[in-house]
mmCIF file of C-alpha atoms and ligand atoms in Angstrom:
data_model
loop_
_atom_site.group_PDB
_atom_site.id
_atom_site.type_symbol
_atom_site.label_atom_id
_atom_site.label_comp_id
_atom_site.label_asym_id
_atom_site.label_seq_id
_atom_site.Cartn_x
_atom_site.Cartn_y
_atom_site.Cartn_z
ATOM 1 C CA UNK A 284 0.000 0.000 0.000
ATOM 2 C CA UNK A 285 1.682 3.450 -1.026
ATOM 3 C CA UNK A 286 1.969 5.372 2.117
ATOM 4 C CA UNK A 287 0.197 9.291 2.599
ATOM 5 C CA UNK A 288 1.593 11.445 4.706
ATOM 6 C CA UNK A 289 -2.172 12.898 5.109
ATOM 7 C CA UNK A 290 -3.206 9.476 6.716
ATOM 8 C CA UNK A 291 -0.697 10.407 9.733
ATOM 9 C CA UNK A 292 -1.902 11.752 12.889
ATOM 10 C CA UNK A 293 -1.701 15.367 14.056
ATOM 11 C CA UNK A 294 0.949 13.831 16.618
ATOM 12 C CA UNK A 295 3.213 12.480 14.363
ATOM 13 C CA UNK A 296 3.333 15.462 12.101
ATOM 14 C CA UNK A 297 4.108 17.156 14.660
ATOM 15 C CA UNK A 298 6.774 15.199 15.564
ATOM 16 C CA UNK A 299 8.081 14.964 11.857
ATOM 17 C CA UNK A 300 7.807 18.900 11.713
ATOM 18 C CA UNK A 301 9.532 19.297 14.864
ATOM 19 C CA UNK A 302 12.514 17.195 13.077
ATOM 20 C CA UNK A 303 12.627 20.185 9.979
ATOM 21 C CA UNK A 304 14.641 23.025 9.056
ATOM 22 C CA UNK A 305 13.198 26.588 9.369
ATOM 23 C CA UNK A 306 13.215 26.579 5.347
ATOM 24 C CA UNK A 307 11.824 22.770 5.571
ATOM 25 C CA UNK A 308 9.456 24.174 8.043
ATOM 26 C CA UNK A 309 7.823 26.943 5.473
ATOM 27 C CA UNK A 310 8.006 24.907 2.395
ATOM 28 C CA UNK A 311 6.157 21.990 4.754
ATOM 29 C CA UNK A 312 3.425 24.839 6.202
ATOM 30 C CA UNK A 313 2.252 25.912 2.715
ATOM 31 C CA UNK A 314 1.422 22.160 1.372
ATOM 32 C CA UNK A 315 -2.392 22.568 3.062
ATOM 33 C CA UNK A 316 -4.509 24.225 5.828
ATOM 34 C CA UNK A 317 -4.004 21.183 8.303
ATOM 35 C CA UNK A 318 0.119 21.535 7.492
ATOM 36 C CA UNK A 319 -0.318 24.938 8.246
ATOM 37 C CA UNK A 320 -1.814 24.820 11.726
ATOM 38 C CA UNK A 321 0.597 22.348 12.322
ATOM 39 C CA UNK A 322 3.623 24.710 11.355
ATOM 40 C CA UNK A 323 2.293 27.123 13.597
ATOM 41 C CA UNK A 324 1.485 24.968 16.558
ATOM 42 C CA UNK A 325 3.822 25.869 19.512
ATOM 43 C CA UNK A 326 4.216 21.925 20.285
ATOM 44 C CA UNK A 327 6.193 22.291 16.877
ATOM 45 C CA UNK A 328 8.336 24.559 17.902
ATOM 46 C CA UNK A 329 8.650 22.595 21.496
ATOM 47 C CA UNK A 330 10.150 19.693 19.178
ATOM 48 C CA UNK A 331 12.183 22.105 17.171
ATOM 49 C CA UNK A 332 14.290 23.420 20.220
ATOM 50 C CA UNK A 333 14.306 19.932 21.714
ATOM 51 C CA UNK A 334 15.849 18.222 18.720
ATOM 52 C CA UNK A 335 17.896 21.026 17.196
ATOM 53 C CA UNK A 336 19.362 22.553 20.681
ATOM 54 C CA UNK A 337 18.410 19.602 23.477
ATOM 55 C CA UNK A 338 16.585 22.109 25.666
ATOM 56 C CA UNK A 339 13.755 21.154 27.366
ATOM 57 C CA UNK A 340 12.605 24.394 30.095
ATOM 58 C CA UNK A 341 11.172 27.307 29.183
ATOM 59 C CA UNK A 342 9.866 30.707 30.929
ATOM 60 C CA UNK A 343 6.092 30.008 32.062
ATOM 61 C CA UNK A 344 4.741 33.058 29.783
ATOM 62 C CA UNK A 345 7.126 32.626 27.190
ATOM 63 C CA UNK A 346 5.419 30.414 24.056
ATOM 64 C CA UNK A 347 8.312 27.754 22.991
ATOM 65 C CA UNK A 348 8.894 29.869 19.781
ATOM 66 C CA UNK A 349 9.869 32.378 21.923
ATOM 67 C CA UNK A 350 12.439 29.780 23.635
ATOM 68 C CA UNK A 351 13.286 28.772 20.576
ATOM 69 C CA UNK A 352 13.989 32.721 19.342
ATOM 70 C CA UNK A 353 16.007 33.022 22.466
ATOM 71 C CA UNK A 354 18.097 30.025 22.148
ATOM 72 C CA UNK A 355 18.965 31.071 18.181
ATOM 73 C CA UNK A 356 20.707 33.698 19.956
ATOM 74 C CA UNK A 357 23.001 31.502 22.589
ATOM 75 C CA UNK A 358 24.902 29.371 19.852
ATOM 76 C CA UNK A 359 27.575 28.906 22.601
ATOM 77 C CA UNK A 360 25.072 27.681 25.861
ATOM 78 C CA UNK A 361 26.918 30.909 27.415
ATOM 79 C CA UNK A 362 23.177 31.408 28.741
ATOM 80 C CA UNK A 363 20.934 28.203 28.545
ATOM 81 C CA UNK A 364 21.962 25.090 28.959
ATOM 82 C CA UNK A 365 20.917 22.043 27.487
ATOM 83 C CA UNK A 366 22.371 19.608 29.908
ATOM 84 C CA UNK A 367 20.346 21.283 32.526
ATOM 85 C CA UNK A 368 16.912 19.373 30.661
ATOM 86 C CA UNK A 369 18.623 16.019 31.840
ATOM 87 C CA UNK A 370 17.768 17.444 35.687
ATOM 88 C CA UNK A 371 14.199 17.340 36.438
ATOM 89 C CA UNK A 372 11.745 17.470 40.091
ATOM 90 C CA UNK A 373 11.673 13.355 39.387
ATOM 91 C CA UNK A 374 15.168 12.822 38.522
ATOM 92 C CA UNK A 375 16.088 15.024 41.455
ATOM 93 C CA UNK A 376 13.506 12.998 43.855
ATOM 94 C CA UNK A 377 16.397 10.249 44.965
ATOM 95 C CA UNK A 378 18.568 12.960 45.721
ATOM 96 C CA UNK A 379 16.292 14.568 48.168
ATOM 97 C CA UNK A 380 17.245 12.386 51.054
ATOM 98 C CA UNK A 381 20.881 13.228 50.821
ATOM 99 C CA UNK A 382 20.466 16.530 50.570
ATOM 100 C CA UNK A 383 18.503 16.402 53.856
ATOM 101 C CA UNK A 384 20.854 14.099 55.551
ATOM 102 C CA UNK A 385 23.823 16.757 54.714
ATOM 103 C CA UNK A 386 22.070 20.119 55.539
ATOM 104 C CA UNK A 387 21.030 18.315 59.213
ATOM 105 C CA UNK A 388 24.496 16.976 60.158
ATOM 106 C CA UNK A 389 26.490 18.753 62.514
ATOM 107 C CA UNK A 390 30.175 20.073 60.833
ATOM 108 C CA UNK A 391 32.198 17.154 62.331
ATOM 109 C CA UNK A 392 30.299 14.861 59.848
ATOM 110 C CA UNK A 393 30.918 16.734 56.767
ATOM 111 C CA UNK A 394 32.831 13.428 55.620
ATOM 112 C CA UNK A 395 33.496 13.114 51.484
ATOM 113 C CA UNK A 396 32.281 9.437 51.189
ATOM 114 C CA UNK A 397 35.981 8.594 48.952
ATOM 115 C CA UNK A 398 38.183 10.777 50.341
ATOM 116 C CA UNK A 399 37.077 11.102 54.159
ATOM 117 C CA UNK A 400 38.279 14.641 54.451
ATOM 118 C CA UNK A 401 35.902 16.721 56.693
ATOM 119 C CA UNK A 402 34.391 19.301 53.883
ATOM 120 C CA UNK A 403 32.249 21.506 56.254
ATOM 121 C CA UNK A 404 33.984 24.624 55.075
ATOM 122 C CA UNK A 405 34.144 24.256 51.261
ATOM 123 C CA UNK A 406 30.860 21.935 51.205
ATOM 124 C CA UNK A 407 29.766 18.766 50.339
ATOM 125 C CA UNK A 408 28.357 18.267 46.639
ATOM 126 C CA UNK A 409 25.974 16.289 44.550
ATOM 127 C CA UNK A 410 27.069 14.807 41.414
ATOM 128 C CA UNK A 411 23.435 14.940 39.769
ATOM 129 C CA UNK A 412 24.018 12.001 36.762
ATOM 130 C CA UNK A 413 21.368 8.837 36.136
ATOM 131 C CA UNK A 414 20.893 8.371 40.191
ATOM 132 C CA UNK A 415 24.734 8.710 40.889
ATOM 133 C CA UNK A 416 23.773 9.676 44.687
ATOM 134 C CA UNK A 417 26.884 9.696 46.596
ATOM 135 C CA UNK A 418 28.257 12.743 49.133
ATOM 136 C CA UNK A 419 31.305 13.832 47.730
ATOM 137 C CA UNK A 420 33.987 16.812 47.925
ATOM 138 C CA UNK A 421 34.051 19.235 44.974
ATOM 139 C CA UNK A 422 37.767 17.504 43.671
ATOM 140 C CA UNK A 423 36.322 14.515 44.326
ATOM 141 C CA UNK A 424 33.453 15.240 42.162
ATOM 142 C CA UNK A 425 35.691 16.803 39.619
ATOM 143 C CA UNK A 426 37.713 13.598 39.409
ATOM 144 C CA UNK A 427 34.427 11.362 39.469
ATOM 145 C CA UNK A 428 33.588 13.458 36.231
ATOM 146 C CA UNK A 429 36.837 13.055 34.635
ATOM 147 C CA UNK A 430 36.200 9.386 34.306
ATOM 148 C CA UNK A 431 32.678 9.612 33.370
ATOM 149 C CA UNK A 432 33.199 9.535 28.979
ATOM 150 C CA UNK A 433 30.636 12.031 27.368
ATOM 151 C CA UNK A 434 28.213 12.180 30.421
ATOM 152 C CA UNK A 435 26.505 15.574 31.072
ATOM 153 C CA UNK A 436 26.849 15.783 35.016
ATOM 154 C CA UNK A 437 25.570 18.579 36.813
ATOM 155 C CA UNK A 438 27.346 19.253 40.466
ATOM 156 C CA UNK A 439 25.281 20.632 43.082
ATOM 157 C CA UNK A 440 26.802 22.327 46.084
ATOM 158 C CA UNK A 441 24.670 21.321 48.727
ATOM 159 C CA UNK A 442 25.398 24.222 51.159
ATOM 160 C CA UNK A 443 25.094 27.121 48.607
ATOM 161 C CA UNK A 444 22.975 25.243 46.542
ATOM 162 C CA UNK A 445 25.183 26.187 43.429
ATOM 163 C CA UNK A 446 24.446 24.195 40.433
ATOM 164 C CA UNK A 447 27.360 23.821 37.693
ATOM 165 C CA UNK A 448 27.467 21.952 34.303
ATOM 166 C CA UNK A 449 30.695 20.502 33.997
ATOM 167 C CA UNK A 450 30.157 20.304 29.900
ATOM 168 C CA UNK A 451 29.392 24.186 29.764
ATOM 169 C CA UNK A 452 31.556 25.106 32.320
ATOM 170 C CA UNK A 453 29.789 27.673 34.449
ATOM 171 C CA UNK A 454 27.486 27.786 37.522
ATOM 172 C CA UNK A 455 23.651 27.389 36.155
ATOM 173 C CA UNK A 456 21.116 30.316 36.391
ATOM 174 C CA UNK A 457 22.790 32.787 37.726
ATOM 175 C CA UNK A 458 23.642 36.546 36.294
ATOM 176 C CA UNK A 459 25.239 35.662 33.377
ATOM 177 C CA UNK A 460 22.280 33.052 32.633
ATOM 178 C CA UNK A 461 19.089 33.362 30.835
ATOM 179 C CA UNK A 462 16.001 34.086 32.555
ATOM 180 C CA UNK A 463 14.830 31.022 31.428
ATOM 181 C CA UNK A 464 17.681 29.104 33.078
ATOM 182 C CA UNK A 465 17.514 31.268 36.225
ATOM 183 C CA UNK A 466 13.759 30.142 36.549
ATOM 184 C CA UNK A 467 14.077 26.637 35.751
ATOM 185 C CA UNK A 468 16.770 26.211 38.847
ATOM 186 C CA UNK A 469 15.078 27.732 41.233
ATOM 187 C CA UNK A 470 12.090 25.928 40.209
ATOM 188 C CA UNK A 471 14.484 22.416 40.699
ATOM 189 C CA UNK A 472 16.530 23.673 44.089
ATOM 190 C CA UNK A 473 12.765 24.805 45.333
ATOM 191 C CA UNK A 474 11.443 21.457 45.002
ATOM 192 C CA UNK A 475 14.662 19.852 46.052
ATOM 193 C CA UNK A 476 14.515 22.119 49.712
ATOM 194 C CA UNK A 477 10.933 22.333 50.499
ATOM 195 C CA UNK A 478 11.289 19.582 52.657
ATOM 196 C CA UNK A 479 12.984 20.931 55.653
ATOM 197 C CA UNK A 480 13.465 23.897 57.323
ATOM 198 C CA UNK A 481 16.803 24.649 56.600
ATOM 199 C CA UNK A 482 16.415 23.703 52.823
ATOM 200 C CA UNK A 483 14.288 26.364 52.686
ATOM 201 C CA UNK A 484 16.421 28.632 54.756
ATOM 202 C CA UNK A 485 19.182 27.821 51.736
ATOM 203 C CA UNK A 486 16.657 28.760 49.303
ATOM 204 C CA UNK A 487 15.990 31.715 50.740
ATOM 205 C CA UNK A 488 19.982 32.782 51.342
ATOM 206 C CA UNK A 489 20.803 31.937 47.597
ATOM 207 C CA UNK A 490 17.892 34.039 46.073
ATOM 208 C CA UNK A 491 19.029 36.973 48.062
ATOM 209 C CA UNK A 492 22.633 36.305 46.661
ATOM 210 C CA UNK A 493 21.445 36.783 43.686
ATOM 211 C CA UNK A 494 19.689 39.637 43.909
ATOM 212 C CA UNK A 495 22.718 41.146 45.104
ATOM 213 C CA UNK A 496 24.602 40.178 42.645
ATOM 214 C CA UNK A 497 22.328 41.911 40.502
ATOM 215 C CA UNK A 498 22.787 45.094 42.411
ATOM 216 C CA UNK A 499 26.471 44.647 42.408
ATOM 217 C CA UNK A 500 26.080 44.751 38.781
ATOM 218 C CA UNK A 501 23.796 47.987 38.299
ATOM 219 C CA UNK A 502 24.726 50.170 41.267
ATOM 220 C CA UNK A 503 28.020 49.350 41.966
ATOM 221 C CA UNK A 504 29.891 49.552 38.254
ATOM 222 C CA UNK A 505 31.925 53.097 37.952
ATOM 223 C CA UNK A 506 30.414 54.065 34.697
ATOM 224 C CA UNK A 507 26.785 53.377 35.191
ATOM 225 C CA UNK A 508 26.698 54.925 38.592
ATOM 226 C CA UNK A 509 28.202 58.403 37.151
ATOM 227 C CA UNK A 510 25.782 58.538 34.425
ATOM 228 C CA UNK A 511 22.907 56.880 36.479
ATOM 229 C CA UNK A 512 23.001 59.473 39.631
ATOM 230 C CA UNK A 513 23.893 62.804 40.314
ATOM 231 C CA UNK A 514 24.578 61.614 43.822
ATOM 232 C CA UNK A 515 26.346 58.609 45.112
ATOM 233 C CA UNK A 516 28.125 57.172 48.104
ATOM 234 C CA UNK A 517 31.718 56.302 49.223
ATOM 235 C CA UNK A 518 31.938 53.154 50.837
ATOM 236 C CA UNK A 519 35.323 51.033 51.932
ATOM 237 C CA UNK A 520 36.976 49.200 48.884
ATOM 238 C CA UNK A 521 37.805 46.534 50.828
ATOM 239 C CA UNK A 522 34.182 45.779 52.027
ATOM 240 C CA UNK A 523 32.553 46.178 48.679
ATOM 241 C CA UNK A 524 35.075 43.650 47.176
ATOM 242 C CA UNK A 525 34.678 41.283 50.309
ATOM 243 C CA UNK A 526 30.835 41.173 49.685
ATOM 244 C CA UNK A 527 31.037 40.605 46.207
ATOM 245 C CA UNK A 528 33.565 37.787 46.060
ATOM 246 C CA UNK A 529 31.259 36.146 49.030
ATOM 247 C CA UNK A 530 28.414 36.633 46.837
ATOM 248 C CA UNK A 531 29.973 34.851 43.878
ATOM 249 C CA UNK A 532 30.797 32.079 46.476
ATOM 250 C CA UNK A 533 27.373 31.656 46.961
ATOM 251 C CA UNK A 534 27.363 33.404 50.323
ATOM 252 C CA UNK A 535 26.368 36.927 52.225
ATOM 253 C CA UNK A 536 28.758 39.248 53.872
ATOM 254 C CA UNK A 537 29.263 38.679 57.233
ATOM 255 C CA UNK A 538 30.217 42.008 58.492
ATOM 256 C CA UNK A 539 28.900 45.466 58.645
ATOM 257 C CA UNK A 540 30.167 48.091 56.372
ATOM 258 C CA UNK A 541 33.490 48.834 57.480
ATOM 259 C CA UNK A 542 33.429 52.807 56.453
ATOM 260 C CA UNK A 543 35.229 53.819 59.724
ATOM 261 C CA UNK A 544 38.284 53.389 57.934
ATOM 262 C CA UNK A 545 37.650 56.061 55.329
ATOM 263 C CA UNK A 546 37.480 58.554 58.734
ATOM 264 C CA UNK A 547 40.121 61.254 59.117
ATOM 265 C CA UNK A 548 41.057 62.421 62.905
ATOM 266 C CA UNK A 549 38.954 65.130 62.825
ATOM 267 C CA UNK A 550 36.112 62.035 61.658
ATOM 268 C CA UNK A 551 35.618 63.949 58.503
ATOM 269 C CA UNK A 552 36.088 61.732 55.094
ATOM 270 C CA UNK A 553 39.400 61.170 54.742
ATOM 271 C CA UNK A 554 41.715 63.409 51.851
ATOM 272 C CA UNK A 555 43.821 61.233 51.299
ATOM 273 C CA UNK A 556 41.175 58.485 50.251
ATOM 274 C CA UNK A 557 41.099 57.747 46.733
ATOM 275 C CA UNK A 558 39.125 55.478 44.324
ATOM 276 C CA UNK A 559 41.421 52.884 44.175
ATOM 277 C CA UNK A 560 43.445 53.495 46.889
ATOM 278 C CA UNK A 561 47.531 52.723 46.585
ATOM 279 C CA UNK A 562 48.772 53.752 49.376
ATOM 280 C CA UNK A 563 46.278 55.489 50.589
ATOM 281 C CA UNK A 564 42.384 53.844 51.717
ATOM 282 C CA UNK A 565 40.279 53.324 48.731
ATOM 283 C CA UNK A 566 37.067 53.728 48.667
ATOM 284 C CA UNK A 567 34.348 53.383 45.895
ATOM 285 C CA UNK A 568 30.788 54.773 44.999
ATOM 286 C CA UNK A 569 27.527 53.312 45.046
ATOM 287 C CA UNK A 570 24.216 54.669 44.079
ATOM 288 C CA UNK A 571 21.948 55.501 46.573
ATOM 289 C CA UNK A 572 19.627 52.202 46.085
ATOM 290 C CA UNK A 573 22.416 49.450 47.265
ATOM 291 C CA UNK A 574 23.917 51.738 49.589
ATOM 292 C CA UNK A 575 20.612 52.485 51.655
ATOM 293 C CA UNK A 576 20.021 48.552 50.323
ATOM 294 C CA UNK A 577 23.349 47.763 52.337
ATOM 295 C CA UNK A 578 23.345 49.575 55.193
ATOM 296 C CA UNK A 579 19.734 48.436 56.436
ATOM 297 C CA UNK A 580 20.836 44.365 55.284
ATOM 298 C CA UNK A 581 24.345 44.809 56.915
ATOM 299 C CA UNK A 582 24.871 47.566 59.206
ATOM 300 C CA UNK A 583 27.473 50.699 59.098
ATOM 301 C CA UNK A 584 30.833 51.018 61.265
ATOM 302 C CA UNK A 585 31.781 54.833 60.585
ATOM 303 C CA UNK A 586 29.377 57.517 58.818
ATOM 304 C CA UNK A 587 27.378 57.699 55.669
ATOM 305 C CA UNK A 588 29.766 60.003 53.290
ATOM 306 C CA UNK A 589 27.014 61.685 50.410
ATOM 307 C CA UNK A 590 28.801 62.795 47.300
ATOM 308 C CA UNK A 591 27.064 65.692 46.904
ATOM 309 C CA UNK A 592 29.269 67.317 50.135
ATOM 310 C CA UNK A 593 32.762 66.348 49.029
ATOM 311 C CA UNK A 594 34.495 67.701 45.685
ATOM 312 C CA UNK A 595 37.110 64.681 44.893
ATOM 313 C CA UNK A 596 38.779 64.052 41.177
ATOM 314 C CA UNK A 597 37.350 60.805 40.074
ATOM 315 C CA UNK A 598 40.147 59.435 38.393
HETATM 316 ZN ZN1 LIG B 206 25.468 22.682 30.194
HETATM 317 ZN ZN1 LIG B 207 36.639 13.932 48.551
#
């Protein structure tokens, strides 16, 4: 019997459209009206990022054409990753207990299961691969990975919950990610913590890392706080650069602002201080947003110094 590609079901047309080229895709939509819905139809264009790019997540208002516009743009997975599909809430279920076990143990017992170094410090991770479910150090993870031929692992760092895909080499969803990535893992760490107090307590933590890091971004960059504000604040080098490497580490400062060191004798702002210091303290500006941000979240040791009273050559 001659086979008709009319006699197929919507499904499989789909499926077969979902396989085509964008020029395929056309050509295929003008053959007849049913062709044409089918072209159109966003499960289409669900198969089309699937097969041509391996992603599988999406924003929740975004149609998967959109994803699919979005992705055309990240030829490099700089900013979604298509390992991360692999990691879903029911791959992620037999990991739950671990997680659990680790975020309720008290720091002595912060054993990696090969090595048996006490990681309470660094943290213990998840190598998130097929079920692969043991505790282990971040080298030891590294290593497990090295040995693991063509295998798309994710790690997760239980205490920060950091997520990082060994095959694109960067941490998942955060700033340099796409929103769509960004959502998707705090839609998996959510489901992973919601279990326990302290997962959520994590959850929490990490969200308002990022949202830092954000700031650090906008309010904190030379250039864009010059042209953004004709007033800004000095704060301490040193404690602006502490807070952000924390931040990339996953973790919040520790330690109000330290501005007492920009403080002459006569507890006026310092001079001497410059923008990048030398031998003299440093100091660097912030618009008004993350410093009033800062000081409420962290607390201020010394005074609040206003650019708007000091006249200072911003080199
Ligand atoms: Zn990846
Ligand atoms: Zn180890």
């Amino acid at each position: 019997m001659p086979f008709n590609i009319l006699e197929l079901n919507n499904e499989l047309l789909t499926c077969i459209a979902g396989h085509l080229s964008i020029d395929d895709l056309k050509t295929f939509s003008i053959v007849c009206h049913r062709f044409c819905i089918i072209a159109h139809d966003d499960a289409t264009w669900r198969e089309m990022l699937h097969n041509e790019f391996g992603v599988t997540y999406k924003l929740p208002d975004d149609t998967w054409k959109q994803q699919y516009e979005r992705k055309c743009t990240d030829p490099k997975d700089n900013r979604i990753c298509p390992h991360l599909g692999l990691v879903t809430r029911k791959s992620l279920e037999p990991y739950k207990g671990n997680y659990n076990n680790v975020i309720n143990r008290a720091p002595p017992q912060h054993n990696c299961v090969i090595c048996a170094q006490n990681h309470y410090e660094s943290g213990l991770c998840l190598y998130i691969c097929k079920g692969n479910n043991r505790i282990r150090c971040k080298d030891c993870s590294y290593k497990f990975h090295a040995m693991q031929k063509g295998r798309h692992g994710i790690l997760l760092r239980i205490p920060v919950l950091q997520m990082y895909c060994f095959t694109c080499s960067r941490q998942l969803g955060e700033t340099r990610g796409d929103e769509s990535e960004e959502y998707y893992v705090d839609q998996l760490l959510e489901n992973l913590t919601h279990d326990s107090d302290k997962g959520r307590e994590q959850l929490t933590k990490r969200r308002q890392c990022l949202f830092e890091r954000g700031l650090h971004i906008t309010d904190s960059d030379r250039k864009s706080v010059l042209s953004s504000t004709p007033c800004f604040y000095f704060i301490d080098r040193m404690w602006l650069w502490a807070w952000f490497l924390r931040l990339c580490d996953g973790k919040l400062a520790t330690e109000p602002i330290t501005n007492k060191i920009l403080e002459d004798e006569k507890g006026e702002l310092n001079r001497d201080a410059r923008p990048r210091g030398g031998s003299t303290v440093a100091f660097s500006i912030v618009t008004p947003r993350l410093w009033n941000y800062l000081v409420k979240t962290y607390g201020l040791v010394g005074k609040s110094y206003q650019s708007s009273n000091y006249v200072f050559v911003l080199e």
